[in-house]
């Protein structure tokens, strides 16, 4: 068939892990290239000259960069197990909340490691407001995608990461009392083998926390 | 015919993105002007998360975020298509749309700031323009090739709002000699009939933003 898929990623990058999850959900065979972000391969620099970042998907030697662009490309190219809903309005909603996570929640989470005292409290309050938006989105649904895992669930995996980080650092941002639906969703997705395969392995989680605390934004740099 | 309403504010470039696509596709709509200093119940009801314009309301359902609105319009009204048909070409288009979304705000930082903060914003803006000139546009007439597409619409702010920022702040960002391709694109883009007929009046826009900048700087 001549389909060749390569994927440049990095073990601690949530953006990279999104693409990994997407590839596994569609059962697309691929060759993985782990990037050392302090010593990027010449291929990565050639495939993503504008940003020089992971993740990059290379399909039959044609590169696609930016995690959500990659995921939409995958959905249009491999039609099995679709990520985006069929209905255009539902698609707009999925894209809206994914953008909300990337543009609002992630930057606020990144601030966490950099603030202390009162500023830290304000950051946590901001995160709680943003989490409430996602909690509301889960009302009446098993997954953000409805009956099955979809586009928004893939982006929302950051919530699983937040939960894992909380169990390690002891700082619980996600409480079951405040966010029962998000908690149920986390439990539901963590039962899926394919999700677990894309989480940071247990033995690397301490390293990951230290990395994230040192330079939260540079994970996909 | 289902009802389309657009909540927006003159002279927001994000509102204009949606106007351009509605007109390019010949979609009839009702415009509802929002006063951003006194946000109306319609805005708060239809964009509770961000409380921002533009908001498209189609058959009572609301969609927010200009580029998400445009992807929606492209799907529901595919005539005069504004995205490539090939999935790979679409991925490239979406890459540049994201780049525009992430990097164009630097121009607005030049507008809103002064001193060291503004100097950084100027550097970011120039870097953005260089990448756009070199990688996004290259030797094409439009980002979309021979005719405009959603990428051109995404970069539409460079057509008139960039000049406004330069004139209001007295900072030259796009020198034609340094960015000949972008300069040519600006000229070509502004000549596209729908765009030409749907740009804010420059003098009015200049006066509005000049006053806004003065207010922003004095309140710091």
CSV table of C-alpha atoms in Angstrom, one decimal:
chain,number,residue,atom,x,y,z
A,1,UNK,CA,0.0,0.0,0.0
A,2,UNK,CA,3.0,2.3,0.4
A,3,UNK,CA,1.8,4.1,3.5
A,4,UNK,CA,4.7,5.3,5.6
A,5,UNK,CA,4.1,7.1,8.8
A,6,UNK,CA,6.8,8.5,11.0
A,7,UNK,CA,6.2,10.5,14.2
A,8,UNK,CA,8.7,12.7,15.9
A,9,UNK,CA,7.8,13.1,19.6
A,10,UNK,CA,9.0,13.5,23.1
A,11,UNK,CA,8.1,11.4,26.1
A,12,UNK,CA,7.1,14.3,28.4
A,13,UNK,CA,5.2,16.4,26.0
A,14,UNK,CA,1.4,16.3,26.3
A,15,UNK,CA,1.1,17.5,22.7
A,16,UNK,CA,3.3,14.7,21.5
A,17,UNK,CA,1.3,12.2,23.6
A,18,UNK,CA,-1.9,13.4,22.0
A,19,UNK,CA,-0.7,12.4,18.6
A,20,UNK,CA,0.5,9.1,19.9
A,21,UNK,CA,-3.0,8.4,21.3
A,22,UNK,CA,-4.6,9.4,18.0
A,23,UNK,CA,-2.3,7.1,16.1
A,24,UNK,CA,-3.2,4.2,18.4
A,25,UNK,CA,-6.9,4.9,18.4
A,26,UNK,CA,-6.9,4.6,14.6
A,27,UNK,CA,-4.5,1.6,14.7
A,28,UNK,CA,-2.1,3.3,12.3
A,29,UNK,CA,1.3,1.6,12.2
A,30,UNK,CA,4.1,4.1,12.6
A,31,UNK,CA,7.8,4.5,13.3
A,32,UNK,CA,8.5,6.6,16.4
A,33,UNK,CA,11.5,8.9,16.7
A,34,UNK,CA,12.1,10.2,20.2
A,35,UNK,CA,13.6,13.7,20.1
A,36,UNK,CA,16.1,15.0,22.6
A,37,UNK,CA,14.9,18.6,22.7
A,38,UNK,CA,18.4,19.9,23.6
A,39,UNK,CA,19.8,18.1,20.5
A,40,UNK,CA,17.1,18.0,17.8
A,41,UNK,CA,17.5,15.7,14.9
A,42,UNK,CA,18.3,17.3,11.5
A,43,UNK,CA,15.0,15.6,10.2
A,44,UNK,CA,12.9,17.5,12.8
A,45,UNK,CA,14.5,20.8,11.8
A,46,UNK,CA,13.9,20.0,8.2
A,47,UNK,CA,10.3,18.9,8.8
A,48,UNK,CA,9.3,21.8,11.1
A,49,UNK,CA,11.6,24.7,10.1
A,50,UNK,CA,9.1,27.3,11.4
A,51,UNK,CA,8.8,26.1,15.0
A,52,UNK,CA,11.4,23.3,15.3
A,53,UNK,CA,9.0,21.6,17.7
A,54,UNK,CA,7.5,18.2,18.3
A,55,UNK,CA,5.1,16.6,17.5
A,56,UNK,CA,5.5,16.2,13.8
A,57,UNK,CA,3.8,13.6,11.8
A,58,UNK,CA,5.5,12.6,8.5
A,59,UNK,CA,3.2,10.8,6.1
A,60,UNK,CA,4.8,9.4,2.9
A,61,UNK,CA,7.6,11.9,3.5
A,62,UNK,CA,5.2,14.9,3.9
A,63,UNK,CA,5.4,16.6,7.3
A,64,UNK,CA,2.5,18.0,9.3
A,65,UNK,CA,3.2,20.0,12.5
A,66,UNK,CA,1.0,21.3,15.3
A,67,UNK,CA,-0.9,18.7,17.3
A,68,UNK,CA,-4.4,19.7,16.5
A,69,UNK,CA,-3.6,20.2,12.8
A,70,UNK,CA,-2.1,16.7,12.8
A,71,UNK,CA,-5.2,15.2,14.5
A,72,UNK,CA,-7.6,16.9,11.9
A,73,UNK,CA,-5.3,15.6,9.1
A,74,UNK,CA,-5.4,12.1,10.5
A,75,UNK,CA,-9.2,12.2,10.8
A,76,UNK,CA,-9.5,13.2,7.1
A,77,UNK,CA,-6.9,10.7,5.9
A,78,UNK,CA,-7.8,7.6,7.9
A,79,UNK,CA,-11.6,7.4,8.2
A,80,UNK,CA,-11.8,4.6,10.7
A,81,UNK,CA,-12.7,5.4,14.3
A,82,UNK,CA,-13.5,9.1,13.5
A,83,UNK,CA,-12.4,11.7,16.1
A,84,UNK,CA,-14.6,14.7,15.1
A,85,UNK,CA,-18.4,14.4,15.2
A,86,UNK,CA,-20.2,14.4,11.8
A,87,UNK,CA,-22.5,17.3,12.6
A,88,UNK,CA,-20.9,20.7,11.8
A,89,UNK,CA,-22.2,22.4,14.9
A,90,UNK,CA,-20.9,19.6,17.1
A,91,UNK,CA,-17.5,19.9,15.3
A,92,UNK,CA,-17.4,23.6,16.0
A,93,UNK,CA,-18.1,22.9,19.7
A,94,UNK,CA,-15.3,20.3,19.9
A,95,UNK,CA,-12.9,22.7,18.3
A,96,UNK,CA,-14.0,25.5,20.6
A,97,UNK,CA,-13.4,23.6,23.8
A,98,UNK,CA,-10.1,22.2,22.5
A,99,UNK,CA,-9.0,25.7,21.8
A,100,UNK,CA,-10.1,26.7,25.2
A,101,UNK,CA,-7.9,24.0,26.8
A,102,UNK,CA,-4.9,25.0,24.7
A,103,UNK,CA,-5.3,28.8,24.9
A,104,UNK,CA,-6.6,29.1,28.4
A,105,UNK,CA,-6.2,26.1,30.7
A,106,UNK,CA,-2.7,25.1,29.6
A,107,UNK,CA,-1.1,28.5,30.1
A,108,UNK,CA,-2.8,28.9,33.5
A,109,UNK,CA,-1.5,25.4,34.5
A,110,UNK,CA,2.0,26.5,33.4
A,111,UNK,CA,1.7,29.5,35.7
A,112,UNK,CA,1.2,27.2,38.7
A,113,UNK,CA,4.9,26.2,39.0
A,114,UNK,CA,5.9,29.8,38.8
A,115,UNK,CA,3.8,31.4,41.4
A,116,UNK,CA,3.6,31.3,45.2
A,117,UNK,CA,1.5,32.6,48.0
A,118,UNK,CA,-1.4,34.8,47.1
A,119,UNK,CA,-0.6,34.8,43.4
A,120,UNK,CA,-0.7,31.0,43.6
A,121,UNK,CA,-4.1,31.0,45.2
A,122,UNK,CA,-5.4,33.3,42.4
A,123,UNK,CA,-4.0,31.0,39.8
A,124,UNK,CA,-5.7,28.0,41.4
A,125,UNK,CA,-9.0,29.9,41.4
A,126,UNK,CA,-8.5,30.7,37.8
A,127,UNK,CA,-7.9,27.0,37.0
A,128,UNK,CA,-11.0,26.0,39.0
A,129,UNK,CA,-13.1,28.4,36.9
A,130,UNK,CA,-11.7,26.9,33.7
A,131,UNK,CA,-12.2,23.3,35.0
A,132,UNK,CA,-15.8,24.2,35.7
A,133,UNK,CA,-16.3,25.0,32.0
A,134,UNK,CA,-15.1,21.4,31.2
A,135,UNK,CA,-17.1,19.9,34.0
A,136,UNK,CA,-20.2,21.4,32.5
A,137,UNK,CA,-19.3,20.0,29.0
A,138,UNK,CA,-19.4,16.5,30.4
A,139,UNK,CA,-23.0,16.8,31.7
A,140,UNK,CA,-25.0,13.8,30.4
A,141,UNK,CA,-22.1,12.4,28.5
A,142,UNK,CA,-19.8,9.4,29.0
A,143,UNK,CA,-16.9,11.1,27.2
A,144,UNK,CA,-16.4,14.6,25.8
A,145,UNK,CA,-17.1,13.0,22.4
A,146,UNK,CA,-20.4,11.5,23.6
A,147,UNK,CA,-20.7,7.8,23.6
A,148,UNK,CA,-17.1,7.2,22.6
A,149,UNK,CA,-13.7,8.9,23.0
A,150,UNK,CA,-13.1,11.6,20.4
A,151,UNK,CA,-11.3,14.8,19.4
A,152,UNK,CA,-12.0,16.7,22.6
A,153,UNK,CA,-11.2,13.7,24.9
A,154,UNK,CA,-7.7,13.5,23.2
A,155,UNK,CA,-7.0,17.1,24.1
A,156,UNK,CA,-8.6,16.7,27.5
A,157,UNK,CA,-6.0,14.1,28.5
A,158,UNK,CA,-4.2,17.0,30.1
A,159,UNK,CA,-6.8,16.4,32.9
A,160,UNK,CA,-5.4,12.9,33.5
A,161,UNK,CA,-1.9,14.4,33.6
A,162,UNK,CA,-3.1,17.0,36.1
A,163,UNK,CA,-4.6,14.2,38.3
A,164,UNK,CA,-1.4,12.2,38.1
A,165,UNK,CA,0.7,15.2,39.0
A,166,UNK,CA,-1.6,15.8,42.0
A,167,UNK,CA,-1.0,12.3,43.3
A,168,UNK,CA,2.8,12.9,43.2
A,169,UNK,CA,3.1,16.4,44.4
A,170,UNK,CA,0.3,16.2,46.9
A,171,UNK,CA,-1.2,19.5,45.5
A,172,UNK,CA,-4.7,18.5,44.6
A,173,UNK,CA,-6.1,21.0,42.1
A,174,UNK,CA,-8.7,18.5,40.9
A,175,UNK,CA,-11.0,17.6,43.8
A,176,UNK,CA,-13.7,14.9,43.4
A,177,UNK,CA,-16.2,17.1,45.3
A,178,UNK,CA,-15.8,20.1,43.0
A,179,UNK,CA,-15.4,18.1,39.7
A,180,UNK,CA,-17.2,14.8,40.0
A,181,UNK,CA,-17.9,14.4,36.3
A,182,UNK,CA,-14.2,15.1,35.4
A,183,UNK,CA,-13.2,12.5,38.0
A,184,UNK,CA,-15.6,9.9,36.5
A,185,UNK,CA,-14.2,10.7,33.1
A,186,UNK,CA,-10.7,10.2,34.3
A,187,UNK,CA,-11.5,6.9,35.8
A,188,UNK,CA,-13.3,5.8,32.7
A,189,UNK,CA,-10.5,6.7,30.3
A,190,UNK,CA,-7.8,5.3,32.5
A,191,UNK,CA,-9.4,1.9,32.2
A,192,UNK,CA,-8.6,2.0,28.5
A,193,UNK,CA,-5.4,0.2,27.6
A,194,UNK,CA,-4.7,2.6,24.7
A,195,UNK,CA,-4.9,5.6,27.0
A,196,UNK,CA,-2.5,4.0,29.5
A,197,UNK,CA,0.0,3.2,26.8
A,198,UNK,CA,0.2,7.0,26.1
A,199,UNK,CA,0.7,8.1,29.7
A,200,UNK,CA,4.1,8.8,31.2
A,201,UNK,CA,5.3,5.4,32.6
A,202,UNK,CA,5.2,5.3,36.4
A,203,UNK,CA,9.0,5.1,36.7
A,204,UNK,CA,9.5,8.4,34.8
A,205,UNK,CA,6.8,10.4,36.6
A,206,UNK,CA,9.1,12.0,39.2
A,207,UNK,CA,11.4,13.1,36.5
A,208,UNK,CA,8.5,14.5,34.6
A,209,UNK,CA,7.2,16.5,37.5
A,210,UNK,CA,10.7,18.0,38.0
A,211,UNK,CA,10.9,18.8,34.3
A,212,UNK,CA,7.5,20.5,34.3
A,213,UNK,CA,8.3,22.5,37.4
A,214,UNK,CA,11.5,23.8,36.0
A,215,UNK,CA,10.3,24.9,32.6
A,216,UNK,CA,6.6,24.1,32.1
A,217,UNK,CA,6.2,25.7,28.7
A,218,UNK,CA,9.2,24.2,27.0
A,219,UNK,CA,8.0,20.6,27.0
A,220,UNK,CA,7.3,20.7,23.3
A,221,UNK,CA,10.2,23.0,22.5
B,1,UNK,CA,-33.6,29.6,4.7
B,2,UNK,CA,-32.1,29.3,8.2
B,3,UNK,CA,-31.4,32.4,10.1
B,4,UNK,CA,-27.9,33.8,10.5
B,5,UNK,CA,-27.0,36.5,12.9
B,6,UNK,CA,-23.6,38.0,13.6
B,7,UNK,CA,-22.7,39.7,16.8
B,8,UNK,CA,-19.7,42.0,16.2
B,9,UNK,CA,-18.1,45.3,16.7
B,10,UNK,CA,-16.7,47.8,14.2
B,11,UNK,CA,-13.7,48.0,13.7
B,12,UNK,CA,-12.6,44.6,15.1
B,13,UNK,CA,-10.5,42.7,12.6
B,14,UNK,CA,-11.9,39.4,14.0
B,15,UNK,CA,-15.5,40.6,13.2
B,16,UNK,CA,-14.4,41.6,9.7
B,17,UNK,CA,-13.0,38.0,9.1
B,18,UNK,CA,-16.5,36.7,9.4
B,19,UNK,CA,-18.1,39.5,7.4
B,20,UNK,CA,-15.7,38.7,4.5
B,21,UNK,CA,-16.5,35.0,4.4
B,22,UNK,CA,-20.3,35.6,4.8
B,23,UNK,CA,-20.1,37.9,1.8
B,24,UNK,CA,-17.7,35.8,-0.2
B,25,UNK,CA,-20.1,32.9,0.1
B,26,UNK,CA,-23.2,35.0,-0.4
B,27,UNK,CA,-24.8,34.1,2.9
B,28,UNK,CA,-27.5,36.5,4.1
B,29,UNK,CA,-27.1,37.6,7.7
B,30,UNK,CA,-28.3,40.1,10.3
B,31,UNK,CA,-25.6,42.2,12.0
B,32,UNK,CA,-26.0,43.0,15.6
B,33,UNK,CA,-23.5,45.6,16.9
B,34,UNK,CA,-22.2,45.0,20.4
B,35,UNK,CA,-21.0,47.8,22.7
B,36,UNK,CA,-18.0,46.1,24.4
B,37,UNK,CA,-18.2,48.6,27.3
B,38,UNK,CA,-21.7,47.6,28.0
B,39,UNK,CA,-22.0,44.0,26.9
B,40,UNK,CA,-25.6,43.0,26.0
B,41,UNK,CA,-27.6,40.0,27.3
B,42,UNK,CA,-27.3,38.4,23.8
B,43,UNK,CA,-23.5,38.3,23.9
B,44,UNK,CA,-23.5,37.1,27.5
B,45,UNK,CA,-26.0,34.4,26.6
B,46,UNK,CA,-24.2,33.2,23.5
B,47,UNK,CA,-20.6,33.4,24.5
B,48,UNK,CA,-20.7,32.9,28.3
B,49,UNK,CA,-17.1,31.4,28.3
B,50,UNK,CA,-15.3,34.3,26.7
B,51,UNK,CA,-17.9,37.1,26.4
B,52,UNK,CA,-16.2,38.2,23.2
B,53,UNK,CA,-17.2,39.0,19.6
B,54,UNK,CA,-17.6,37.8,17.0
B,55,UNK,CA,-20.3,35.3,17.7
B,56,UNK,CA,-22.3,33.6,14.9
B,57,UNK,CA,-25.8,32.5,15.7
B,58,UNK,CA,-27.2,30.0,13.2
B,59,UNK,CA,-30.8,28.8,13.7
B,60,UNK,CA,-30.4,29.7,17.4
B,61,UNK,CA,-27.1,27.9,17.9
B,62,UNK,CA,-24.1,30.0,18.7
B,63,UNK,CA,-20.5,29.5,17.5
B,64,UNK,CA,-17.6,31.6,18.9
B,65,UNK,CA,-13.9,32.2,17.9
B,66,UNK,CA,-13.6,33.7,14.4
B,67,UNK,CA,-11.6,30.9,12.7
B,68,UNK,CA,-13.8,28.2,14.2
B,69,UNK,CA,-16.8,30.2,12.8
B,70,UNK,CA,-15.1,30.2,9.4
B,71,UNK,CA,-14.5,26.5,9.4
B,72,UNK,CA,-18.2,26.0,10.3
B,73,UNK,CA,-19.3,28.4,7.4
B,74,UNK,CA,-17.0,26.5,5.0
B,75,UNK,CA,-18.7,23.2,5.9
B,76,UNK,CA,-22.3,24.4,5.9
B,77,UNK,CA,-21.9,26.6,2.8
B,78,UNK,CA,-19.2,24.9,0.7
B,79,UNK,CA,-19.8,27.1,-2.4
B,80,UNK,CA,-16.9,29.3,-3.3
B,81,UNK,CA,-14.7,27.0,-1.2
B,82,UNK,CA,-12.1,28.7,1.0
B,83,UNK,CA,-10.0,25.6,1.9
B,84,UNK,CA,-8.1,23.2,-0.4
B,85,UNK,CA,-9.7,19.8,-1.1
B,86,UNK,CA,-6.6,17.8,-0.6
B,87,UNK,CA,-6.2,16.8,3.1
B,88,UNK,CA,-2.4,17.5,3.1
B,89,UNK,CA,-2.9,21.0,1.6
B,90,UNK,CA,-5.7,21.6,4.1
B,91,UNK,CA,-3.3,20.6,6.9
B,92,UNK,CA,-0.8,23.2,5.6
B,93,UNK,CA,-3.5,25.8,5.5
B,94,UNK,CA,-4.6,25.0,9.0
B,95,UNK,CA,-0.9,25.2,10.2
B,96,UNK,CA,-0.7,28.8,8.9
B,97,UNK,CA,-4.1,29.7,10.3
B,98,UNK,CA,-2.9,28.6,13.7
B,99,UNK,CA,0.4,30.5,13.2
B,100,UNK,CA,-1.7,33.7,12.4
B,101,UNK,CA,-3.8,33.2,15.5
B,102,UNK,CA,-0.8,32.7,17.7
B,103,UNK,CA,1.6,35.3,16.3
B,104,UNK,CA,-0.6,38.2,15.0
B,105,UNK,CA,-1.3,39.4,18.6
B,106,UNK,CA,2.3,40.7,18.7
B,107,UNK,CA,1.1,43.6,16.5
B,108,UNK,CA,-1.6,44.4,19.1
B,109,UNK,CA,1.0,44.3,21.8
B,110,UNK,CA,2.9,47.0,19.9
B,111,UNK,CA,-0.4,48.9,19.9
B,112,UNK,CA,-1.2,48.5,23.6
B,113,UNK,CA,2.2,49.1,25.1
B,114,UNK,CA,5.2,51.4,25.3
B,115,UNK,CA,8.8,51.2,26.5
B,116,UNK,CA,10.5,47.9,27.0
B,117,UNK,CA,7.3,45.9,26.6
B,118,UNK,CA,6.7,47.6,23.2
B,119,UNK,CA,10.3,46.9,22.1
B,120,UNK,CA,9.7,43.2,22.7
B,121,UNK,CA,6.4,43.3,20.8
B,122,UNK,CA,8.2,45.0,17.9
B,123,UNK,CA,10.8,42.2,17.8
B,124,UNK,CA,8.0,39.5,17.9
B,125,UNK,CA,6.1,41.3,15.2
B,126,UNK,CA,9.1,41.5,12.9
B,127,UNK,CA,9.9,37.9,13.4
B,128,UNK,CA,6.3,37.0,12.6
B,129,UNK,CA,6.4,39.1,9.4
B,130,UNK,CA,9.7,37.5,8.3
B,131,UNK,CA,8.3,34.0,8.7
B,132,UNK,CA,5.1,34.9,7.0
B,133,UNK,CA,6.9,36.5,4.1
B,134,UNK,CA,9.4,33.7,3.7
B,135,UNK,CA,7.5,30.5,4.5
B,136,UNK,CA,3.8,31.2,4.4
B,137,UNK,CA,3.5,33.4,1.3
B,138,UNK,CA,6.7,32.7,-0.7
B,139,UNK,CA,6.2,33.5,-4.3
B,140,UNK,CA,2.4,33.1,-4.4
B,141,UNK,CA,0.0,35.9,-5.1
B,142,UNK,CA,-2.2,34.9,-2.2
B,143,UNK,CA,-1.7,32.5,0.7
B,144,UNK,CA,-4.4,30.5,-1.1
B,145,UNK,CA,-2.5,30.5,-4.4
B,146,UNK,CA,-4.3,32.2,-7.3
B,147,UNK,CA,-7.3,33.2,-5.2
B,148,UNK,CA,-7.8,34.0,-1.5
B,149,UNK,CA,-8.7,31.4,1.0
B,150,UNK,CA,-9.1,31.1,4.8
B,151,UNK,CA,-5.3,31.7,5.3
B,152,UNK,CA,-5.6,35.1,3.6
B,153,UNK,CA,-8.6,35.8,5.7
B,154,UNK,CA,-6.7,34.8,8.8
B,155,UNK,CA,-3.9,37.2,7.9
B,156,UNK,CA,-6.4,39.9,6.8
B,157,UNK,CA,-5.4,42.2,9.7
B,158,UNK,CA,-2.1,42.9,7.9
B,159,UNK,CA,-4.0,44.6,5.2
B,160,UNK,CA,-5.3,47.7,7.0
B,161,UNK,CA,-5.0,47.2,10.8
B,162,UNK,CA,-1.2,46.9,10.6
B,163,UNK,CA,-0.9,50.3,8.9
B,164,UNK,CA,-3.2,51.7,11.6
B,165,UNK,CA,-1.0,50.4,14.4
B,166,UNK,CA,2.1,51.8,12.6
B,167,UNK,CA,0.4,55.3,12.2
B,168,UNK,CA,-1.0,55.4,15.7
B,169,UNK,CA,2.2,54.3,17.4
B,170,UNK,CA,4.7,55.9,15.0
B,171,UNK,CA,6.5,52.5,14.7
B,172,UNK,CA,7.2,51.2,11.2
B,173,UNK,CA,6.9,47.4,11.1
B,174,UNK,CA,6.4,46.5,7.5
B,175,UNK,CA,8.9,48.3,5.3
B,176,UNK,CA,8.1,47.5,1.6
B,177,UNK,CA,11.8,47.1,0.8
B,178,UNK,CA,12.2,44.5,3.6
B,179,UNK,CA,8.9,42.7,2.9
B,180,UNK,CA,8.2,43.1,-0.8
B,181,UNK,CA,6.0,40.0,-1.1
B,182,UNK,CA,3.8,41.0,1.9
B,183,UNK,CA,3.5,44.5,0.5
B,184,UNK,CA,2.4,43.1,-2.8
B,185,UNK,CA,0.0,40.8,-1.0
B,186,UNK,CA,-1.5,43.7,1.0
B,187,UNK,CA,-2.1,45.6,-2.3
B,188,UNK,CA,-3.7,42.5,-4.0
B,189,UNK,CA,-5.8,41.6,-1.0
B,190,UNK,CA,-7.3,45.0,-0.7
B,191,UNK,CA,-8.2,44.9,-4.4
B,192,UNK,CA,-10.3,41.7,-4.1
B,193,UNK,CA,-13.8,43.1,-4.7
B,194,UNK,CA,-15.5,41.7,-1.5
B,195,UNK,CA,-12.5,42.9,0.6
B,196,UNK,CA,-12.4,46.3,-1.0
B,197,UNK,CA,-16.1,46.9,-0.3
B,198,UNK,CA,-15.8,45.7,3.2
B,199,UNK,CA,-13.0,47.5,5.0
B,200,UNK,CA,-13.5,50.0,7.7
B,201,UNK,CA,-13.0,53.7,6.7
B,202,UNK,CA,-9.4,54.3,7.4
B,203,UNK,CA,-9.7,57.8,8.9
B,204,UNK,CA,-12.5,56.7,11.2
B,205,UNK,CA,-10.6,53.6,12.2
B,206,UNK,CA,-7.4,55.7,12.9
B,207,UNK,CA,-9.3,58.1,15.1
B,208,UNK,CA,-11.0,55.3,17.0
B,209,UNK,CA,-7.7,53.4,17.7
B,210,UNK,CA,-5.7,56.5,18.5
B,211,UNK,CA,-8.2,57.4,21.2
B,212,UNK,CA,-8.1,53.8,22.4
B,213,UNK,CA,-4.3,53.7,22.7
B,214,UNK,CA,-4.3,57.0,24.6
B,215,UNK,CA,-6.8,55.6,27.1
B,216,UNK,CA,-4.9,52.3,27.5
B,217,UNK,CA,-1.6,54.0,28.1
B,218,UNK,CA,-3.1,56.6,30.5
B,219,UNK,CA,-4.7,53.9,32.6
B,220,UNK,CA,-1.4,52.0,33.3
